[in-house]
PDB file of C-alpha atoms in Angstrom:
ATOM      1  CA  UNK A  27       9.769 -13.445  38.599  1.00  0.00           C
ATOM      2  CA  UNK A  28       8.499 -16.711  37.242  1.00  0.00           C
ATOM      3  CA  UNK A  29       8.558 -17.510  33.698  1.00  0.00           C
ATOM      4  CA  UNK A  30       4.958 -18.026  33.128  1.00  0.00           C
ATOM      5  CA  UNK A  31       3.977 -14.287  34.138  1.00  0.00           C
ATOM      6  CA  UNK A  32       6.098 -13.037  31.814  1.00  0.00           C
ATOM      7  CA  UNK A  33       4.373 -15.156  29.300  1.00  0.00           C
ATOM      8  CA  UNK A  34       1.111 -13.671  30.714  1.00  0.00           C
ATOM      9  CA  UNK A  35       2.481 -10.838  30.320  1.00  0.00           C
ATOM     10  CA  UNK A  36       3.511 -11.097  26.732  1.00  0.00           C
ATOM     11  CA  UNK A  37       0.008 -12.432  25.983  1.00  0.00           C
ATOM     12  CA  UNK A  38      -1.747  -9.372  27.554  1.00  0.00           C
ATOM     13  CA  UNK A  39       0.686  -7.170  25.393  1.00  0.00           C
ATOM     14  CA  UNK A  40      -0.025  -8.867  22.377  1.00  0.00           C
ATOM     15  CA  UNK A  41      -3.747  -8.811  22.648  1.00  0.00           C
ATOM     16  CA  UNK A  42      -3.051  -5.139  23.177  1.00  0.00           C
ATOM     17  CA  UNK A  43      -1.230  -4.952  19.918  1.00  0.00           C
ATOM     18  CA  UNK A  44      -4.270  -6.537  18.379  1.00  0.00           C
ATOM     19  CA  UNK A  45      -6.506  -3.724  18.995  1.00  0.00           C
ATOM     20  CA  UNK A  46      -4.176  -0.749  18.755  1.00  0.00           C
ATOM     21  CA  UNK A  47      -2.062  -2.340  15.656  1.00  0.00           C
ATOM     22  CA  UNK A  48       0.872   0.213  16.275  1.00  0.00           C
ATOM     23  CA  UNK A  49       3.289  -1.912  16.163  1.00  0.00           C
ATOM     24  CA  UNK A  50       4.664  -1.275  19.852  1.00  0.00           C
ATOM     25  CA  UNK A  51       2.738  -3.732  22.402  1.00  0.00           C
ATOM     26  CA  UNK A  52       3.935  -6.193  19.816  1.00  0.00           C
ATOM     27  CA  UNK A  53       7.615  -5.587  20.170  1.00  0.00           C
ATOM     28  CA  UNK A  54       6.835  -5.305  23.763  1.00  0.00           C
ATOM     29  CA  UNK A  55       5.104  -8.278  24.033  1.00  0.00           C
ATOM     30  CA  UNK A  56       8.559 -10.256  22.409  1.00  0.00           C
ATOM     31  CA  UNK A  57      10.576  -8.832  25.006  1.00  0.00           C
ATOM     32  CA  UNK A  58       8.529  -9.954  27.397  1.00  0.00           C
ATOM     33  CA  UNK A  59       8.381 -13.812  25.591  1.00  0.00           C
ATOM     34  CA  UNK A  60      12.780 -13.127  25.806  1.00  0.00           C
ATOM     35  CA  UNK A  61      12.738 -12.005  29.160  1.00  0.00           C
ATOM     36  CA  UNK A  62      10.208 -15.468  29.562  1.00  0.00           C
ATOM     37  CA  UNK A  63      13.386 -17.578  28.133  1.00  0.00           C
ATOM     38  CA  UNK A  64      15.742 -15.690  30.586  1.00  0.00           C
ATOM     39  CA  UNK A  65      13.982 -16.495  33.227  1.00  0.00           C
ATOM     40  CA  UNK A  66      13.322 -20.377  32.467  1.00  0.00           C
ATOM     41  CA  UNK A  67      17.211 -20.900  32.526  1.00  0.00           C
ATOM     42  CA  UNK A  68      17.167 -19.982  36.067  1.00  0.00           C
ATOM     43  CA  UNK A  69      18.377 -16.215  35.835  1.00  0.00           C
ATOM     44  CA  UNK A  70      17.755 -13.954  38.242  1.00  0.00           C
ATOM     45  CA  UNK A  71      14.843 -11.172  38.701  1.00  0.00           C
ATOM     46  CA  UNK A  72      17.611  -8.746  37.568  1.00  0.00           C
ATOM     47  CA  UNK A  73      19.046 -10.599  34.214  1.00  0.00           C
ATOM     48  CA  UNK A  74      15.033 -10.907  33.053  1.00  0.00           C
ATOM     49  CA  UNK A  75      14.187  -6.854  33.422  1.00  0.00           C
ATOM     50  CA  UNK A  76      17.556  -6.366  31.435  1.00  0.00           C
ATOM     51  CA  UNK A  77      16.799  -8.847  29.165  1.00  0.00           C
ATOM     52  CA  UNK A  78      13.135  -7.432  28.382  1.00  0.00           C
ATOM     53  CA  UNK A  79      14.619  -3.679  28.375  1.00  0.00           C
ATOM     54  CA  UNK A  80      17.414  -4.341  25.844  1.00  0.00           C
ATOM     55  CA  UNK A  81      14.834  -6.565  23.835  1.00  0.00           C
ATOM     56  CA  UNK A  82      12.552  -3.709  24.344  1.00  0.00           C
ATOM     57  CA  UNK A  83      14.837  -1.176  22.958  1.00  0.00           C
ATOM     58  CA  UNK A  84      16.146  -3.211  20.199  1.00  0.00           C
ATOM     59  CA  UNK A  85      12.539  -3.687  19.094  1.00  0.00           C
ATOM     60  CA  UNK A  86      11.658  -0.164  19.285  1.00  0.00           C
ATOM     61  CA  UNK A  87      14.646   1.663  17.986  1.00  0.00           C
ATOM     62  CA  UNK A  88      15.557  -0.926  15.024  1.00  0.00           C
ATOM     63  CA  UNK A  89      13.041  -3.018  14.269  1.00  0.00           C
ATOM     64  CA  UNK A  90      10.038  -1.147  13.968  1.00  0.00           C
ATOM     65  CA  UNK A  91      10.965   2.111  12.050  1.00  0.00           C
ATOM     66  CA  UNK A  92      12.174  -0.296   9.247  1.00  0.00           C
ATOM     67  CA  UNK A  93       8.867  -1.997   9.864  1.00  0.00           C
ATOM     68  CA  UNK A  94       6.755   0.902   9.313  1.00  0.00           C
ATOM     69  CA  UNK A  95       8.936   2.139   6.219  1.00  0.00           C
ATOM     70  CA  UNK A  96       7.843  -0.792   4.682  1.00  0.00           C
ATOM     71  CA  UNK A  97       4.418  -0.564   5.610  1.00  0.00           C
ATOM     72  CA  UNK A  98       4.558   3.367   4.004  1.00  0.00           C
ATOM     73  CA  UNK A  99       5.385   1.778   0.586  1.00  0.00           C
ATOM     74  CA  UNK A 100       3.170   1.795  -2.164  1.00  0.00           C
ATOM     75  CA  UNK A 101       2.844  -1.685  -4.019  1.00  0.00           C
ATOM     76  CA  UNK A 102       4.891  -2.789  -6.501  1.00  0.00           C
ATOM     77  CA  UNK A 103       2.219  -4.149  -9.152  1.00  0.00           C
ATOM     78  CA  UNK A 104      -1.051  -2.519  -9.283  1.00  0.00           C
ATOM     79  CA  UNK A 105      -4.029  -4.731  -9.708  1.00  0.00           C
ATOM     80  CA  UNK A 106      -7.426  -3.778 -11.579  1.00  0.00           C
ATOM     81  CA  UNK A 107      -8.064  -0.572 -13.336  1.00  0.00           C
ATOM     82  CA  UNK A 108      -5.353   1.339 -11.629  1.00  0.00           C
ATOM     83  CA  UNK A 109      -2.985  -0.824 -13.517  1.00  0.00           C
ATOM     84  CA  UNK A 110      -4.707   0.407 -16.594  1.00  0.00           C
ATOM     85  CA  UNK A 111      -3.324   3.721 -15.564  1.00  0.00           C
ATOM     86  CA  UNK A 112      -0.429   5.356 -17.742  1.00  0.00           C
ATOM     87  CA  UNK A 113      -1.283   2.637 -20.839  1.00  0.00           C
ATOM     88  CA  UNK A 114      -1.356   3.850 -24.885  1.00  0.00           C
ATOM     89  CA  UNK A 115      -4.639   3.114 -26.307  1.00  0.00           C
ATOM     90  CA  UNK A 116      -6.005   3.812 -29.546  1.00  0.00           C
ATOM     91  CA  UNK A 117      -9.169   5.727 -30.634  1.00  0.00           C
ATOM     92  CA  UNK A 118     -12.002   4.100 -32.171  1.00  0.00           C
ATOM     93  CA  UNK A 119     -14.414   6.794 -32.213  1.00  0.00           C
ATOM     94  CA  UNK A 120     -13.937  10.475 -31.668  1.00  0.00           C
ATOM     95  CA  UNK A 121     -13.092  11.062 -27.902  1.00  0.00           C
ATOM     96  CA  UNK A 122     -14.628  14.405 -26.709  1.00  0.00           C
ATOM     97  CA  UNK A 123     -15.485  15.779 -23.212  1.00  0.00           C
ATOM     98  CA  UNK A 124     -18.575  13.658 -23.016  1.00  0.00           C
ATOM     99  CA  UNK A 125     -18.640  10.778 -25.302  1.00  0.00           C
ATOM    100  CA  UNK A 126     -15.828   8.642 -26.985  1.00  0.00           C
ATOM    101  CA  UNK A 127     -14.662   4.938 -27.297  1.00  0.00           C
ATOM    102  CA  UNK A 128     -11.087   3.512 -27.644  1.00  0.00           C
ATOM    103  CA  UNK A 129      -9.157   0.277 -27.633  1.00  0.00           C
ATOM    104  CA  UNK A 130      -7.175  -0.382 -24.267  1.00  0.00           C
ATOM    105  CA  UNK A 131      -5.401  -3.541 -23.613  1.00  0.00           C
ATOM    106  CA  UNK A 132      -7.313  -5.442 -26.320  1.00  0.00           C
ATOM    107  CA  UNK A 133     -10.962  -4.216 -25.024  1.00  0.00           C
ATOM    108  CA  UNK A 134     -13.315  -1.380 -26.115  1.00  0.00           C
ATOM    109  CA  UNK A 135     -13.529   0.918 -23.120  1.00  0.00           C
ATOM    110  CA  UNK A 136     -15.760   4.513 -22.970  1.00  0.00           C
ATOM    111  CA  UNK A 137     -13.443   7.283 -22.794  1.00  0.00           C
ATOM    112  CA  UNK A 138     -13.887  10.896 -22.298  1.00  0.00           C
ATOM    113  CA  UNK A 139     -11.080  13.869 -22.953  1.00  0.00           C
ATOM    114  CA  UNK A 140      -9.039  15.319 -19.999  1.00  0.00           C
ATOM    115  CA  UNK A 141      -8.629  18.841 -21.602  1.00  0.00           C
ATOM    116  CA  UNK A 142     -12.880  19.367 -22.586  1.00  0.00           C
ATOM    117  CA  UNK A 143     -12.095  21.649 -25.033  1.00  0.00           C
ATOM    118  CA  UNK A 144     -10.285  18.629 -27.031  1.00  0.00           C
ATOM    119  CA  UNK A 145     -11.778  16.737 -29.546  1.00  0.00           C
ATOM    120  CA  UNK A 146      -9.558  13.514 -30.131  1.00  0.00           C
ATOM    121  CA  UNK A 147     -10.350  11.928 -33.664  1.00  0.00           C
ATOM    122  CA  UNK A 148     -10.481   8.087 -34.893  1.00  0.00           C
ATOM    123  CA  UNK A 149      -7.166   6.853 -35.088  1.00  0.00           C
ATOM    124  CA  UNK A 150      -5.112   8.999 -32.825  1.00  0.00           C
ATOM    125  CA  UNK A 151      -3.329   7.732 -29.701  1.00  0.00           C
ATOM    126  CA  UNK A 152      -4.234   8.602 -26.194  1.00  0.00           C
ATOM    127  CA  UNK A 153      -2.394   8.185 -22.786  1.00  0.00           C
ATOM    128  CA  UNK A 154      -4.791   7.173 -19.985  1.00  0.00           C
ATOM    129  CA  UNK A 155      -4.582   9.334 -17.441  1.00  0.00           C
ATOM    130  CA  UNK A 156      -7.030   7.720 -15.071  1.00  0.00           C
ATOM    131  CA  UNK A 157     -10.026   5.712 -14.447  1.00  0.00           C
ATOM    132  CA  UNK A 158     -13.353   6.574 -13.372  1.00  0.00           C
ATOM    133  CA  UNK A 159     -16.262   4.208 -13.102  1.00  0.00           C
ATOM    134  CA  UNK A 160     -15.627   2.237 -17.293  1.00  0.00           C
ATOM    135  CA  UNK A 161     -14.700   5.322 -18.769  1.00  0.00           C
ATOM    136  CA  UNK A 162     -11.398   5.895 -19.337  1.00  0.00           C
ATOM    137  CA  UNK A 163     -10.118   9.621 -19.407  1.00  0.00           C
ATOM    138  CA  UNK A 164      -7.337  10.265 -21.798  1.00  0.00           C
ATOM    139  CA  UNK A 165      -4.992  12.793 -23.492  1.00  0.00           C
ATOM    140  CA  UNK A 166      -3.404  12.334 -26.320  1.00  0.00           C
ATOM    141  CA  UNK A 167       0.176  11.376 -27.363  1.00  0.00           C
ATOM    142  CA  UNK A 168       0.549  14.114 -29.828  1.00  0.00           C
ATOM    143  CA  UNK A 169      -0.398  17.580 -30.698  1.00  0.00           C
ATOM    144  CA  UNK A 170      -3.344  17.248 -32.605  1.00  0.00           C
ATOM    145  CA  UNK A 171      -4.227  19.009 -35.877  1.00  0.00           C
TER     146      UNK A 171
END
């Protein structure tokens, strides 16, 4: 087969992977661009559909289960107010289930109580425990009085 249809043919597979982004067509689609090469030195019909099966395989079996482990991960940093998440802040006004305000990172944020039946006082340090909106929902560090 000449070495411009399996470049057609990588392209096709390729624009595939472009609307199904799973990973495959793409793999597919560099087998074909090897089997391309194979066939631009002059090798046979033969040598090209081994070529593009063992690039095939060698795509599919090894390179895209790492691929898609690494995709799976969860970033390394977080960014915004999830990275706010987990941080010691201090109260500087009485923290209850609906109203409260404490210092996080330098800043005054709103802050309500995880456990509503807790009333946090000035002073006492909190553990964020997440984010919603600007108010920051806490629980404190330490068994309170």
């Amino acid at each position: 087969m000449p070495w411009f249809v399996w470049l057609l043919t990588a392209a096709a597979l390729g624009a595939a992977e472009f609307l199904t982004l799973t990973l495959v067509f793409g793999l597919l689609a560099g087998a074909a661009v090897v089997a391309a090469v194979v066939a631009g030195v002059g090798i046979g019909l033969l040598g090209q559909l081994v070529a593009f099966g063992v690039a095939a395989a060698a795509g599919l079996v090894i390179v895209r289960p790492v691929a898609l482990r690494q995709t799976a991960r969860q970033p390394l940093t977080r960014e915004g107010s999830d990275a706010l998440i987990g941080k010691r802040a201090e109260v500087m006004q009485e923290v209850t289930a609906t109203r409260g305000l404490i210092k996080l990172s330098g800043e005054e944020w709103s802050a309500r109580a995880l456990d509503e039946s807790l009333v946090i006082p000035a002073g006492a340090l909190v553990d964020v425990m997440e984010i919603e909106g600007a108010t920051a929902i806490v629980y404190p560090r330490d068994l309170l009085p």
